[in-house]
Structure formats: structure tokens, C-alpha cells
mmCIF file of C-alpha atoms in Angstrom:
data_model
loop_
_atom_site.group_PDB
_atom_site.id
_atom_site.type_symbol
_atom_site.label_atom_id
_atom_site.label_comp_id
_atom_site.label_asym_id
_atom_site.label_seq_id
_atom_site.Cartn_x
_atom_site.Cartn_y
_atom_site.Cartn_z
ATOM 1 C CA MET I 1 -5.793 7.109 -3.145
ATOM 2 C CA LYS I 2 -7.173 3.906 -1.726
ATOM 3 C CA THR I 3 -5.610 2.457 1.466
ATOM 4 C CA LYS I 4 -3.401 -0.517 0.748
ATOM 5 C CA LYS I 5 -5.022 -3.507 2.663
ATOM 6 C CA ILE I 6 -3.081 -5.656 5.065
ATOM 7 C CA GLU I 7 -2.992 -9.365 3.986
ATOM 8 C CA ALA I 8 -0.904 -10.962 6.868
ATOM 9 C CA VAL I 9 1.478 -10.257 9.779
ATOM 10 C CA LEU I 10 4.003 -12.996 10.140
ATOM 11 C CA ALA I 11 6.052 -13.725 13.311
ATOM 12 C CA PRO I 12 9.708 -14.776 12.499
ATOM 13 C CA PRO I 13 9.914 -18.432 11.704
ATOM 14 C CA PRO I 14 12.398 -20.500 13.574
ATOM 15 C CA ALA I 15 15.931 -19.388 13.138
ATOM 16 C CA HIS I 16 18.489 -21.626 11.294
ATOM 17 C CA MET I 17 22.171 -21.204 10.595
ATOM 18 C CA VAL I 18 23.541 -20.326 7.205
ATOM 19 C CA GLY I 19 27.216 -21.521 7.524
ATOM 20 C CA ASP I 20 28.371 -20.652 11.005
ATOM 21 C CA GLY I 21 28.074 -16.859 10.792
ATOM 22 C CA PHE I 22 24.461 -16.062 9.941
ATOM 23 C CA ARG I 23 21.494 -16.956 12.132
ATOM 24 C CA VAL I 24 18.531 -16.238 9.998
ATOM 25 C CA HIS I 25 14.703 -16.247 9.883
ATOM 26 C CA ASN I 26 13.653 -17.036 6.272
ATOM 27 C CA PHE I 27 10.460 -14.980 5.401
ATOM 28 C CA ILE I 28 10.596 -15.477 1.734
ATOM 29 C CA PRO I 29 9.905 -18.083 0.603
ATOM 30 C CA TYR I 30 7.955 -19.201 3.513
ATOM 31 C CA GLY I 31 4.618 -20.898 4.273
ATOM 32 C CA ARG I 32 1.195 -19.267 4.231
ATOM 33 C CA GLY I 33 1.500 -18.418 0.573
ATOM 34 C CA MET I 34 4.800 -16.666 0.879
ATOM 35 C CA SER I 35 6.262 -18.080 -2.297
ATOM 36 C CA MET I 36 8.911 -16.558 -4.671
ATOM 37 C CA GLU I 37 6.169 -15.617 -7.091
ATOM 38 C CA ARG I 38 4.049 -14.074 -4.414
ATOM 39 C CA MET I 39 6.773 -11.501 -3.569
ATOM 40 C CA SER I 40 8.414 -11.212 -6.995
ATOM 41 C CA PRO I 41 10.776 -9.502 -7.630
ATOM 42 C CA PHE I 42 11.855 -10.276 -4.086
ATOM 43 C CA ILE I 43 12.516 -13.999 -4.157
ATOM 44 C CA MET I 44 14.283 -14.529 -0.933
ATOM 45 C CA MET I 45 14.684 -12.666 2.379
ATOM 46 C CA ASP I 46 16.873 -13.960 5.199
ATOM 47 C CA TYR I 47 16.759 -11.925 8.271
ATOM 48 C CA ASN I 48 19.491 -12.171 11.023
ATOM 49 C CA SER I 49 17.638 -10.665 13.814
ATOM 50 C CA LYS I 50 19.846 -9.137 16.520
ATOM 51 C CA TYR I 51 22.048 -11.850 17.965
ATOM 52 C CA TYR I 52 25.247 -11.741 19.975
ATOM 53 C CA PHE I 53 28.254 -13.499 18.684
ATOM 54 C CA PRO I 54 30.931 -13.946 21.165
ATOM 55 C CA PRO I 55 34.635 -13.100 20.511
ATOM 56 C CA THR I 56 36.591 -15.672 18.422
ATOM 57 C CA ASN I 57 39.703 -15.809 16.275
ATOM 58 C CA GLU I 58 37.830 -17.868 13.751
ATOM 59 C CA LEU I 59 36.118 -16.134 10.815
ATOM 60 C CA ARG I 60 32.474 -17.122 11.088
ATOM 61 C CA GLY I 61 30.612 -17.097 7.778
ATOM 62 C CA VAL I 62 29.641 -18.982 4.563
ATOM 63 C CA GLY I 63 32.418 -20.489 2.339
ATOM 64 C CA VAL I 64 32.800 -20.333 -1.433
ATOM 65 C CA HIS I 65 29.423 -20.702 -3.274
ATOM 66 C CA PRO I 66 27.969 -19.803 -6.633
ATOM 67 C CA HIS I 67 25.202 -17.501 -7.739
ATOM 68 C CA ARG I 68 23.435 -17.041 -11.043
ATOM 69 C CA GLY I 69 20.290 -15.263 -12.291
ATOM 70 C CA PHE I 70 19.514 -12.642 -9.662
ATOM 71 C CA GLU I 71 20.966 -9.986 -7.382
ATOM 72 C CA THR I 72 21.813 -10.142 -3.676
ATOM 73 C CA VAL I 73 21.089 -7.134 -1.400
ATOM 74 C CA THR I 74 22.827 -7.095 1.968
ATOM 75 C CA ILE I 75 21.676 -4.481 4.488
ATOM 76 C CA ALA I 76 23.834 -4.102 7.618
ATOM 77 C CA TYR I 77 22.246 -2.870 10.872
ATOM 78 C CA LYS I 78 24.753 -4.294 13.458
ATOM 79 C CA GLY I 79 28.081 -5.858 12.847
ATOM 80 C CA LYS I 80 30.346 -6.056 9.765
ATOM 81 C CA VAL I 81 30.686 -8.409 6.986
ATOM 82 C CA ALA I 82 33.629 -9.002 4.654
ATOM 83 C CA HIS I 83 33.250 -10.614 1.287
ATOM 84 C CA HIS I 84 35.351 -11.798 -1.709
ATOM 85 C CA ASP I 85 34.395 -13.085 -5.190
ATOM 86 C CA SER I 86 35.982 -14.800 -8.228
ATOM 87 C CA SER I 87 35.946 -11.504 -10.154
ATOM 88 C CA GLY I 88 38.425 -10.056 -7.784
ATOM 89 C CA ASN I 89 36.046 -7.805 -5.698
ATOM 90 C CA SER I 90 36.325 -7.631 -2.038
ATOM 91 C CA GLY I 91 35.316 -5.267 0.724
ATOM 92 C CA VAL I 92 33.505 -4.671 3.961
ATOM 93 C CA ILE I 93 29.883 -4.004 4.634
ATOM 94 C CA GLY I 94 29.817 -1.854 7.772
ATOM 95 C CA GLU I 95 26.864 -0.760 9.969
ATOM 96 C CA GLY I 96 24.398 1.133 7.968
ATOM 97 C CA ASP I 97 25.856 0.134 4.593
ATOM 98 C CA VAL I 98 24.325 -1.808 1.609
ATOM 99 C CA GLN I 99 25.882 -4.018 -0.841
ATOM 100 C CA TRP I 100 24.050 -4.622 -4.032
ATOM 101 C CA MET I 101 25.575 -7.566 -5.905
ATOM 102 C CA THR I 102 24.339 -8.482 -9.293
ATOM 103 C CA ALA I 103 25.298 -12.131 -9.795
ATOM 104 C CA ALA I 104 23.656 -12.270 -13.191
ATOM 105 C CA SER I 105 25.646 -14.755 -15.426
ATOM 106 C CA GLY I 106 27.490 -16.100 -12.597
ATOM 107 C CA ILE I 107 30.211 -15.588 -9.825
ATOM 108 C CA LEU I 108 31.646 -17.502 -6.902
ATOM 109 C CA HIS I 109 31.272 -15.668 -3.713
ATOM 110 C CA LYS I 110 32.098 -15.974 0.106
ATOM 111 C CA GLU I 111 31.060 -13.743 2.972
ATOM 112 C CA TYR I 112 32.020 -13.870 6.682
ATOM 113 C CA HIS I 113 32.292 -11.674 9.801
ATOM 114 C CA GLU I 114 34.879 -8.993 9.403
ATOM 115 C CA GLN I 115 38.057 -9.714 11.224
ATOM 116 C CA GLN I 116 37.855 -7.134 13.975
ATOM 117 C CA PHE I 117 34.276 -7.696 14.603
ATOM 118 C CA SER I 118 35.080 -11.453 15.038
ATOM 119 C CA LYS I 119 37.818 -10.717 17.593
ATOM 120 C CA GLU I 120 35.752 -8.401 19.518
ATOM 121 C CA GLY I 121 32.411 -10.035 19.223
ATOM 122 C CA GLY I 122 29.106 -8.133 19.354
ATOM 123 C CA ASP I 123 25.521 -7.802 18.239
ATOM 124 C CA PHE I 124 24.927 -8.888 14.673
ATOM 125 C CA GLN I 125 21.895 -7.960 12.711
ATOM 126 C CA MET I 126 21.488 -8.106 8.797
ATOM 127 C CA VAL I 127 18.980 -8.509 6.074
ATOM 128 C CA GLN I 128 19.830 -10.304 2.834
ATOM 129 C CA LEU I 129 17.387 -10.017 -0.099
ATOM 130 C CA TRP I 130 17.574 -11.796 -3.418
ATOM 131 C CA VAL I 131 16.098 -9.684 -6.142
ATOM 132 C CA ASN I 132 15.224 -11.580 -9.339
ATOM 133 C CA LEU I 133 16.323 -10.448 -12.828
ATOM 134 C CA PRO I 134 14.250 -10.630 -15.872
ATOM 135 C CA ALA I 135 15.158 -13.318 -18.361
ATOM 136 C CA LYS I 136 16.885 -10.890 -20.681
ATOM 137 C CA ASP I 137 19.188 -9.690 -18.007
ATOM 138 C CA LYS I 138 20.000 -13.040 -16.157
ATOM 139 C CA MET I 139 23.226 -13.629 -18.202
ATOM 140 C CA SER I 140 24.462 -10.039 -18.109
ATOM 141 C CA LYS I 141 27.861 -9.266 -16.645
ATOM 142 C CA PRO I 142 28.172 -9.363 -12.832
ATOM 143 C CA LYS I 143 28.574 -6.189 -10.917
ATOM 144 C CA TYR I 144 28.693 -4.556 -7.473
ATOM 145 C CA GLN I 145 27.086 -1.507 -6.000
ATOM 146 C CA GLY I 146 28.710 -0.823 -2.585
ATOM 147 C CA ILE I 147 26.702 1.818 -0.992
ATOM 148 C CA LEU I 148 28.010 3.507 2.172
ATOM 149 C CA ASN I 149 25.504 4.883 4.547
ATOM 150 C CA SER I 150 26.923 8.334 3.818
ATOM 151 C CA GLU I 151 25.916 7.813 0.206
ATOM 152 C CA ILE I 152 22.311 6.729 0.900
ATOM 153 C CA SER I 153 19.774 9.380 -0.033
ATOM 154 C CA LYS I 154 18.039 10.559 2.969
ATOM 155 C CA HIS I 155 14.515 12.259 3.139
ATOM 156 C CA GLN I 156 14.116 14.340 6.183
ATOM 157 C CA LEU I 157 10.493 14.101 7.610
ATOM 158 C CA PRO I 158 8.765 17.217 9.063
ATOM 159 C CA ASN I 159 9.243 18.308 12.642
ATOM 160 C CA ASN I 160 12.429 16.223 13.053
ATOM 161 C CA ASP I 161 10.231 13.017 13.175
ATOM 162 C CA GLY I 162 12.910 10.924 11.522
ATOM 163 C CA ILE I 163 14.383 10.033 8.071
ATOM 164 C CA ILE I 164 13.616 7.709 5.252
ATOM 165 C CA GLU I 165 16.747 6.166 3.796
ATOM 166 C CA VAL I 166 16.150 5.562 0.180
ATOM 167 C CA ILE I 167 18.272 2.695 -0.838
ATOM 168 C CA ALA I 168 16.519 2.120 -4.188
ATOM 169 C CA GLY I 169 13.632 3.701 -5.964
ATOM 170 C CA GLU I 170 12.018 7.016 -4.866
ATOM 171 C CA TYR I 171 10.266 8.605 -1.851
ATOM 172 C CA ASN I 172 8.644 12.017 -2.213
ATOM 173 C CA GLY I 173 11.242 13.212 -4.711
ATOM 174 C CA THR I 174 14.231 11.662 -3.007
ATOM 175 C CA VAL I 175 15.982 9.170 -5.268
ATOM 176 C CA GLY I 176 17.894 6.123 -4.147
ATOM 177 C CA ALA I 177 21.552 5.486 -5.076
ATOM 178 C CA ALA I 178 21.075 1.885 -6.312
ATOM 179 C CA SER I 179 20.488 1.167 -10.000
ATOM 180 C CA THR I 180 17.978 -1.579 -10.577
ATOM 181 C CA PHE I 181 16.921 -3.617 -13.495
ATOM 182 C CA THR I 182 13.051 -3.422 -12.754
ATOM 183 C CA SER I 183 11.122 -1.089 -10.673
ATOM 184 C CA VAL I 184 12.175 -1.632 -6.961
ATOM 185 C CA HIS I 185 11.624 0.484 -3.972
ATOM 186 C CA LEU I 186 13.738 -0.179 -0.907
ATOM 187 C CA PHE I 187 13.655 2.091 2.186
ATOM 188 C CA ASN I 188 14.734 2.138 5.803
ATOM 189 C CA ALA I 189 12.173 4.229 7.639
ATOM 190 C CA LYS I 190 13.893 5.484 10.900
ATOM 191 C CA LEU I 191 10.975 7.043 12.989
ATOM 192 C CA LYS I 192 10.863 8.580 16.325
ATOM 193 C CA LYS I 193 8.148 7.667 18.908
ATOM 194 C CA ASP I 194 4.709 8.757 17.766
ATOM 195 C CA ALA I 195 6.115 9.917 14.372
ATOM 196 C CA SER I 196 4.313 8.719 11.179
ATOM 197 C CA ALA I 197 5.265 8.532 7.552
ATOM 198 C CA THR I 198 2.960 7.752 4.501
ATOM 199 C CA PHE I 199 4.026 5.453 1.697
ATOM 200 C CA SER I 200 2.426 5.062 -1.721
ATOM 201 C CA PHE I 201 3.139 2.274 -4.346
ATOM 202 C CA PRO I 202 1.047 1.062 -7.313
ATOM 203 C CA ALA I 203 -1.613 -1.544 -6.271
ATOM 204 C CA HIS I 204 -0.099 -4.384 -8.387
ATOM 205 C CA PHE I 205 3.427 -3.888 -6.797
ATOM 206 C CA ASN I 206 4.283 -6.578 -4.184
ATOM 207 C CA THR I 207 4.682 -4.687 -1.043
ATOM 208 C CA ALA I 208 5.743 -5.597 2.476
ATOM 209 C CA LEU I 209 7.697 -4.345 5.581
ATOM 210 C CA LEU I 210 9.893 -5.678 8.280
ATOM 211 C CA VAL I 211 10.217 -4.171 11.731
ATOM 212 C CA ILE I 212 13.966 -4.111 12.466
ATOM 213 C CA GLU I 213 13.715 -2.271 15.749
ATOM 214 C CA GLY I 214 10.854 -1.020 17.915
ATOM 215 C CA SER I 215 7.242 -1.402 17.180
ATOM 216 C CA ILE I 216 4.786 0.270 14.878
ATOM 217 C CA ARG I 217 0.979 0.576 14.003
ATOM 218 C CA VAL I 218 0.081 0.449 10.403
ATOM 219 C CA ASN I 219 -3.027 2.153 8.914
ATOM 220 C CA ASP I 220 -4.214 2.760 12.501
ATOM 221 C CA SER I 221 -5.401 -0.830 12.595
ATOM 222 C CA GLU I 222 -2.597 -3.344 12.994
ATOM 223 C CA ASN I 223 0.188 -3.386 15.605
ATOM 224 C CA VAL I 224 3.456 -4.975 14.392
ATOM 225 C CA MET I 225 6.185 -5.877 16.795
ATOM 226 C CA GLN I 226 9.916 -6.027 16.294
ATOM 227 C CA ASP I 227 11.162 -8.883 13.946
ATOM 228 C CA ASN I 228 7.633 -9.256 12.456
ATOM 229 C CA PHE I 229 6.805 -9.107 8.788
ATOM 230 C CA LEU I 230 3.747 -7.478 7.366
ATOM 231 C CA LEU I 231 2.498 -8.313 3.816
ATOM 232 C CA PHE I 232 0.138 -6.049 1.992
ATOM 233 C CA ALA I 233 -2.505 -7.192 -0.405
ATOM 234 C CA ASN I 234 -2.462 -6.049 -3.847
ATOM 235 C CA GLU I 235 -5.221 -3.737 -3.317
ATOM 236 C CA GLY I 236 -4.996 0.068 -2.831
ATOM 237 C CA GLU I 237 -1.763 2.134 -2.971
ATOM 238 C CA GLU I 238 -1.327 4.035 0.294
ATOM 239 C CA PHE I 239 -0.335 3.057 3.810
ATOM 240 C CA VAL I 240 0.655 4.809 6.979
ATOM 241 C CA VAL I 241 3.319 3.577 9.417
ATOM 242 C CA LYS I 242 3.339 5.209 12.925
ATOM 243 C CA ALA I 243 6.051 4.442 15.437
ATOM 244 C CA SER I 244 4.757 3.189 18.842
ATOM 245 C CA GLU I 245 8.371 3.669 20.072
ATOM 246 C CA ASP I 246 11.588 4.679 18.262
ATOM 247 C CA ALA I 247 11.535 2.305 15.321
ATOM 248 C CA ILE I 248 13.454 1.218 12.254
ATOM 249 C CA VAL I 249 11.323 -0.308 9.442
ATOM 250 C CA LEU I 250 12.499 -1.899 6.222
ATOM 251 C CA ILE I 251 9.984 -1.078 3.470
ATOM 252 C CA LEU I 252 10.095 -3.045 0.208
ATOM 253 C CA SER I 253 7.917 -2.747 -2.851
ATOM 254 C CA GLY I 254 8.547 -3.869 -6.438
ATOM 255 C CA GLU I 255 6.776 -4.645 -9.741
ATOM 256 C CA PRO I 256 6.402 -8.302 -10.302
ATOM 257 C CA ILE I 257 8.385 -9.990 -12.938
ATOM 258 C CA ASP I 258 5.865 -12.097 -14.809
ATOM 259 C CA GLU I 259 8.069 -14.977 -15.903
ATOM 260 C CA PRO I 260 8.566 -18.532 -14.880
ATOM 261 C CA ILE I 261 10.814 -19.072 -11.770
ATOM 262 C CA VAL I 262 12.911 -22.192 -11.601
ATOM 263 C CA SER I 263 15.243 -22.291 -8.634
ATOM 264 C CA HIS I 264 17.719 -24.724 -7.200
ATOM 265 C CA GLY I 265 20.016 -23.728 -4.374
ATOM 266 C CA PRO I 266 21.963 -20.804 -5.568
ATOM 267 C CA PHE I 267 20.629 -20.568 -9.040
ATOM 268 C CA VAL I 268 17.341 -18.795 -9.973
ATOM 269 C CA MET I 269 16.457 -19.203 -13.717
ATOM 270 C CA ASN I 270 13.446 -19.550 -16.025
ATOM 271 C CA THR I 271 13.787 -23.186 -17.132
ATOM 272 C CA GLN I 272 15.081 -26.524 -15.657
ATOM 273 C CA GLU I 273 17.455 -26.638 -18.556
ATOM 274 C CA GLU I 274 19.043 -23.377 -17.488
ATOM 275 C CA ILE I 275 19.598 -24.736 -14.003
ATOM 276 C CA ILE I 276 21.221 -27.886 -15.333
ATOM 277 C CA GLN I 277 23.511 -25.604 -17.540
ATOM 278 C CA ALA I 278 24.374 -23.448 -14.459
ATOM 279 C CA PHE I 279 25.640 -26.590 -12.715
ATOM 280 C CA ASN I 280 27.572 -27.731 -15.681
ATOM 281 C CA ASP I 281 29.084 -24.193 -16.079
ATOM 282 C CA VAL I 282 30.323 -24.208 -12.404
ATOM 283 C CA ASN I 283 31.815 -27.626 -12.861
ATOM 284 C CA MET I 284 33.535 -26.463 -15.927
ATOM 285 C CA GLY I 285 35.188 -23.598 -14.175
ATOM 286 C CA LYS I 286 33.195 -20.940 -16.058
ATOM 287 C CA PHE I 287 32.353 -18.994 -12.804
ATOM 288 C CA GLY I 288 36.081 -18.519 -12.212
ATOM 289 C CA PHE I 289 38.057 -19.488 -9.223
ATOM 290 C CA LEU I 290 38.005 -18.572 -5.483
ATOM 291 C CA GLU I 291 39.818 -20.242 -2.475
#
């Protein structure tokens, strides 16, 4: 197989607050060509790098907001997030857990720091991805996949060098727990110092990684520090990640959805008319009710 070429390494852009509970760096979409189309099916990535929130009796977070046309994937590394939606779903995303929410035809949603975490304070670190849906699935029924860390498939590397947590897709025969509408691979590579792991995806898949913890060297040519994002070119299939120190690396690769993307705020559809319809449907109460 040919080596997958490195296109760019991006330092985290300036952080901004989403509500009062999420201090995020927005890697997708971003400048330097990092459009929704460039990283399809991954159309948004907010990264809350490790940040200390002091104790409070107030529940920090984001109030009621709608979604339509895509999925949200929340990966918790530090801290806990509670959530509610207009379909009656609620729960807590704990450290190491993943919530895969298919908004599809539309729900109202709110998410905030879990109550006990808020009272005690602590380090908070999360990734939220938006994964686009094909036009034929955008108006399907909303659903949740709450994946506890104990339920995430884990591939043990040789010589006790670490593990690959397979959230979605497949790594060397280990299949992820999440069901997806298109071909999506999403892994947490947890590597010990000097350990390496090899990954392979089709050349036309949009592929990137984010260093959550530690530092790494990719293809024996590029050093990537903590909180930095590496984008691969759509050339070649295989790349090697070596941990310069104990490291956690989020690996993402997916088959592009070759359809128009029209987005406005919390809606991602294929036409402007569908965006207008989404606003009308929210105003008419078709997304349900949530306090």
C-alpha cells in the first residue's frame, strides 16, 4: 500500500464558548480549506481541550436548541455531560463514553455539565463531531446510541503497547459498536511511549487525526503536539502513528457524501428551501417541546 500523505498540521484556533459550559476550538469548518465539503462526512468538529471548570451550583451548558439533517457524536475524555431532548431521552455521558445522536428529521436538545461534576468542578475535555447524513436519510426518525466505555470494542496491540478503541468502523478485524448510515471509521488510539500503530483507509476517504493527549510522530516525518489536528491528503492508504510519549489520538476517516451541503446554524440540508422548511417546522412545534 502507498503511504497516505500529510496535507496540513493545524494548531488549535482561538477558543470560544458555546453556551457557558463548553470552551471549544473549532477545527471543522475552519480556514485553510477546512470546509464541510473537504472533511465530509465530518462537517463540524468542536474540541473542548482540557480546561478546568471551578465548582458551581449552576448547571453550565447549552440551553434548548434544534438539530436536523445530521448526527452529533460526543466523546467524553474528562468530565461528565447530561442531556435531555424533546423525544423524552435523557442520560449522562461519562468519562470514556460516547453518545451518537441521530437528529435526522429533527429534535430539540439541551446539554450541560452533570450535576455532581458541576458541584465538585474539575478538568473537562470533550470532542463533538457532526456527521452528515445522505439526502435519503436526512428525514429519518431520530435515535440515540449511548455507548458506554465498557461497550466500546477494543483491539489490543502487540507487546502491551496500547489499545485501539473502535467506536465506529473496523480496525484489524475489530468492529465498532456504533451503527452508521455511511462508511465511517472513528477510533481512539491509546498508545504507550514509543509504541506505534498502523492504519489503512481508502485513498478517497477524508482522513484526519486529533492529538488528545501527549505527542506523536506520523509516518516518521511529522511531529504532532497535543491539541493539534493533522489532515491527510487524499493520496495513499496507509499511515503510521508513533507515540513520542504516552498518547491518546482520535482517528477519523469516512467516505465523502457527494451531495450539496447547505447549512444554517443547527440545520444541515441539501437546499436552501429545506433550511427554510426546517425553521418553519421548529416554529410550528413539529420538533416537539422541551423546557
